[in-house]
Amino acid sequence: MIRAGTEFLKNLKQKDYFNATECFNCGTCTALCPMGIEILPRELFRYVLIGAEEKIVERSDTIFSCLLCKMCEANCPQGVKIAENIRTLRWYLTERVYKIS
Amino acid sequence: MKLPKEYILPIFAQNIVKRRSVLPIPVRSTVEWTEGLKIKRGGETVLYTGSMYQLIPYAKAVTKRMESMKLPETEYTEKVLPFGKYVNSLLNVTPFMFLGMVSEQERRYFNGCLRNVARLLMSVGVDFGYLYEDDMYAGALAYDQGLDIAFEKHAKRVFKRLKNLGVKQIITVDPHTTEVFLHAYKKFIPDFDIEVKSYIQVLAEANFKGVSDLKVKLVIHDSCVYARYLGIIDEPRKILQNVKVKIAEPKLSGEQTHCCGGPIESLFPEKACEIARNRVDDLASLGRFCVTMCPVCLMNLRQAAIPGFEINDMSYYLALTLQ
């Protein structure tokens, strides 16, 4: 069971840019991703929006394997800042989960 | 087992804070490309390498060493690995990772690219200096990995040094350094006021034409960072066309360029190579010679190179027109 909540998203927004609410889940990003990872990035953003922090931690390899190439972002019909969202998730993992300072 | 990212990332953070680079290499190796060029020290306008071209042969050596290490998947290994960051905080472990693995040929090639850039700028009359040992790594990898605490400390140190040295304009040589100065520095340092331009933009503005023409067909590989982060798409085409290069455009080019895979080389080298192979297949279907504009693209695509297909840096081709 996924524990849903709003705290996780609030934490991300406090520190940095994170905005995935415009995503309407069309899948353009997934189809264009050179990594060919199905979860990247729309499913990840759903997890963030419902506050499923443990799913983000579980998928940390996927988050760090994003190329930040912005192919998805350049073609996103909703103009979601996907690369910046991914970078914010990395910040969260490195600072809050791995405690790297 | 491969070294997990949780043990690599703290080392990147420590290195940038304590040793001024995610991959600390000897200072001599970062400045030796200037030999014989008589570039003045400092000035208001400087050519800023951020050590990116100089680092590439070392980064490749570290990846090779890590691949050859093949850590045993035992309980003991898992208990020992977390101590790596404590060892690295006291003793720089990076040189042990590249010792004996760095290709001299590659070092010469990448240093040659920087020499070419300097000569190209001189040819259009740009008055620039170089900061030598103060030409610090700008921090792109730390920023991309979300290591914000380490990045911020380093960025503030770099900015302070640039201001103390009276630098007002930076001419960069690679897209990652350009991007990190233009966007990430401004995010952490609101009063960052140094003008930043890529050498490609400077050459395009100067309407670079060389001395001779380069009548060759080049398959162009745009850097994701130049094309999608910075919108630098027309400039390289303009200067290549000025020297009569016939540009072959892959289906995915310009704003739709396909990544080389390089950005994940440090954490996921196998995946990086797989992406590079796909890209090289696309590029090689259009011609024999390929032009890149980023040292990371160059390294990664060359790792996946196929016989009869030659990949070179933009500066390499342009420098041929100076003769």
mmCIF file of C-alpha atoms in Angstrom, chain A residues 15-17 32 34-35 37 60-62 64-72 74-75 83-84 87 90-95 98-101, chain B residues 5-6 9-10 13 85 142-150 187-188 224 228-229 252 255-259 261-264 267-268 271 275:
data_model
loop_
_atom_site.group_PDB
_atom_site.id
_atom_site.type_symbol
_atom_site.label_atom_id
_atom_site.label_comp_id
_atom_site.label_asym_id
_atom_site.label_seq_id
_atom_site.Cartn_x
_atom_site.Cartn_y
_atom_site.Cartn_z
ATOM 1 C CA LYS A 15 13.750 24.052 -1.294
ATOM 2 C CA ASP A 16 13.507 24.300 -5.008
ATOM 3 C CA TYR A 17 11.460 24.338 -8.138
ATOM 4 C CA LEU A 32 10.811 9.972 -26.430
ATOM 5 C CA PRO A 34 16.504 7.866 -24.939
ATOM 6 C CA MET A 35 16.847 5.749 -21.802
ATOM 7 C CA ILE A 37 12.624 3.704 -19.014
ATOM 8 C CA SER A 60 16.458 6.302 -7.052
ATOM 9 C CA ASP A 61 18.511 4.518 -9.723
ATOM 10 C CA THR A 62 15.974 5.613 -12.322
ATOM 11 C CA PHE A 64 19.922 9.252 -11.318
ATOM 12 C CA SER A 65 19.937 7.568 -14.712
ATOM 13 C CA CYS A 66 17.991 10.428 -16.313
ATOM 14 C CA LEU A 67 20.292 12.116 -18.838
ATOM 15 C CA LEU A 68 18.795 15.572 -18.155
ATOM 16 C CA CYS A 69 18.896 15.881 -21.937
ATOM 17 C CA LYS A 70 15.513 17.674 -22.053
ATOM 18 C CA MET A 71 14.268 15.728 -25.068
ATOM 19 C CA CYS A 72 11.050 15.131 -23.110
ATOM 20 C CA ALA A 74 11.274 20.138 -25.492
ATOM 21 C CA ASN A 75 8.272 18.084 -26.603
ATOM 22 C CA ALA A 83 14.685 18.250 -16.061
ATOM 23 C CA GLU A 84 14.461 20.720 -13.190
ATOM 24 C CA ARG A 87 17.206 17.579 -10.452
ATOM 25 C CA ARG A 90 18.113 14.229 -6.886
ATOM 26 C CA TRP A 91 18.689 17.045 -4.416
ATOM 27 C CA TYR A 92 16.096 15.484 -2.114
ATOM 28 C CA LEU A 93 17.726 12.067 -2.302
ATOM 29 C CA THR A 94 21.309 13.268 -1.852
ATOM 30 C CA GLU A 95 20.609 15.708 0.952
ATOM 31 C CA TYR A 98 21.756 9.887 1.714
ATOM 32 C CA LYS A 99 22.643 12.822 4.021
ATOM 33 C CA ILE A 100 25.417 14.104 1.759
ATOM 34 C CA SER A 101 26.565 17.609 2.682
ATOM 35 C CA LYS B 5 25.859 5.703 -6.523
ATOM 36 C CA GLU B 6 25.320 6.179 -2.774
ATOM 37 C CA LEU B 9 28.125 10.837 -4.805
ATOM 38 C CA PRO B 10 29.663 11.708 -1.385
ATOM 39 C CA ALA B 13 30.786 16.316 -3.015
ATOM 40 C CA LYS B 85 34.007 8.597 1.953
ATOM 41 C CA ALA B 142 27.775 18.405 -8.794
ATOM 42 C CA TYR B 143 24.849 20.621 -9.785
ATOM 43 C CA ASP B 144 23.322 18.006 -12.090
ATOM 44 C CA GLN B 145 23.516 15.355 -9.374
ATOM 45 C CA GLY B 146 21.639 17.586 -6.927
ATOM 46 C CA LEU B 147 24.669 18.084 -4.646
ATOM 47 C CA ASP B 148 23.515 21.604 -3.914
ATOM 48 C CA ILE B 149 25.363 22.207 -0.645
ATOM 49 C CA ALA B 150 28.724 21.344 -2.188
ATOM 50 C CA LYS B 187 20.337 30.724 -9.014
ATOM 51 C CA PHE B 188 22.734 30.543 -6.061
ATOM 52 C CA CYS B 224 21.733 18.610 -25.807
ATOM 53 C CA ARG B 228 17.984 22.638 -25.705
ATOM 54 C CA TYR B 229 19.299 24.502 -22.671
ATOM 55 C CA LEU B 252 17.258 14.005 -34.686
ATOM 56 C CA GLU B 255 16.396 21.223 -30.908
ATOM 57 C CA GLN B 256 15.499 17.545 -31.353
ATOM 58 C CA THR B 257 19.069 16.255 -31.021
ATOM 59 C CA HIS B 258 19.588 12.811 -29.494
ATOM 60 C CA CYS B 259 21.702 12.601 -26.343
ATOM 61 C CA GLY B 261 24.605 9.187 -23.197
ATOM 62 C CA GLY B 262 27.598 10.944 -21.619
ATOM 63 C CA PRO B 263 25.812 12.603 -18.687
ATOM 64 C CA ILE B 264 25.339 9.246 -16.948
ATOM 65 C CA LEU B 267 27.223 6.423 -12.527
ATOM 66 C CA PHE B 268 25.928 4.076 -15.241
ATOM 67 C CA LYS B 271 23.828 2.445 -20.209
ATOM 68 C CA ILE B 275 22.900 5.134 -25.918
#
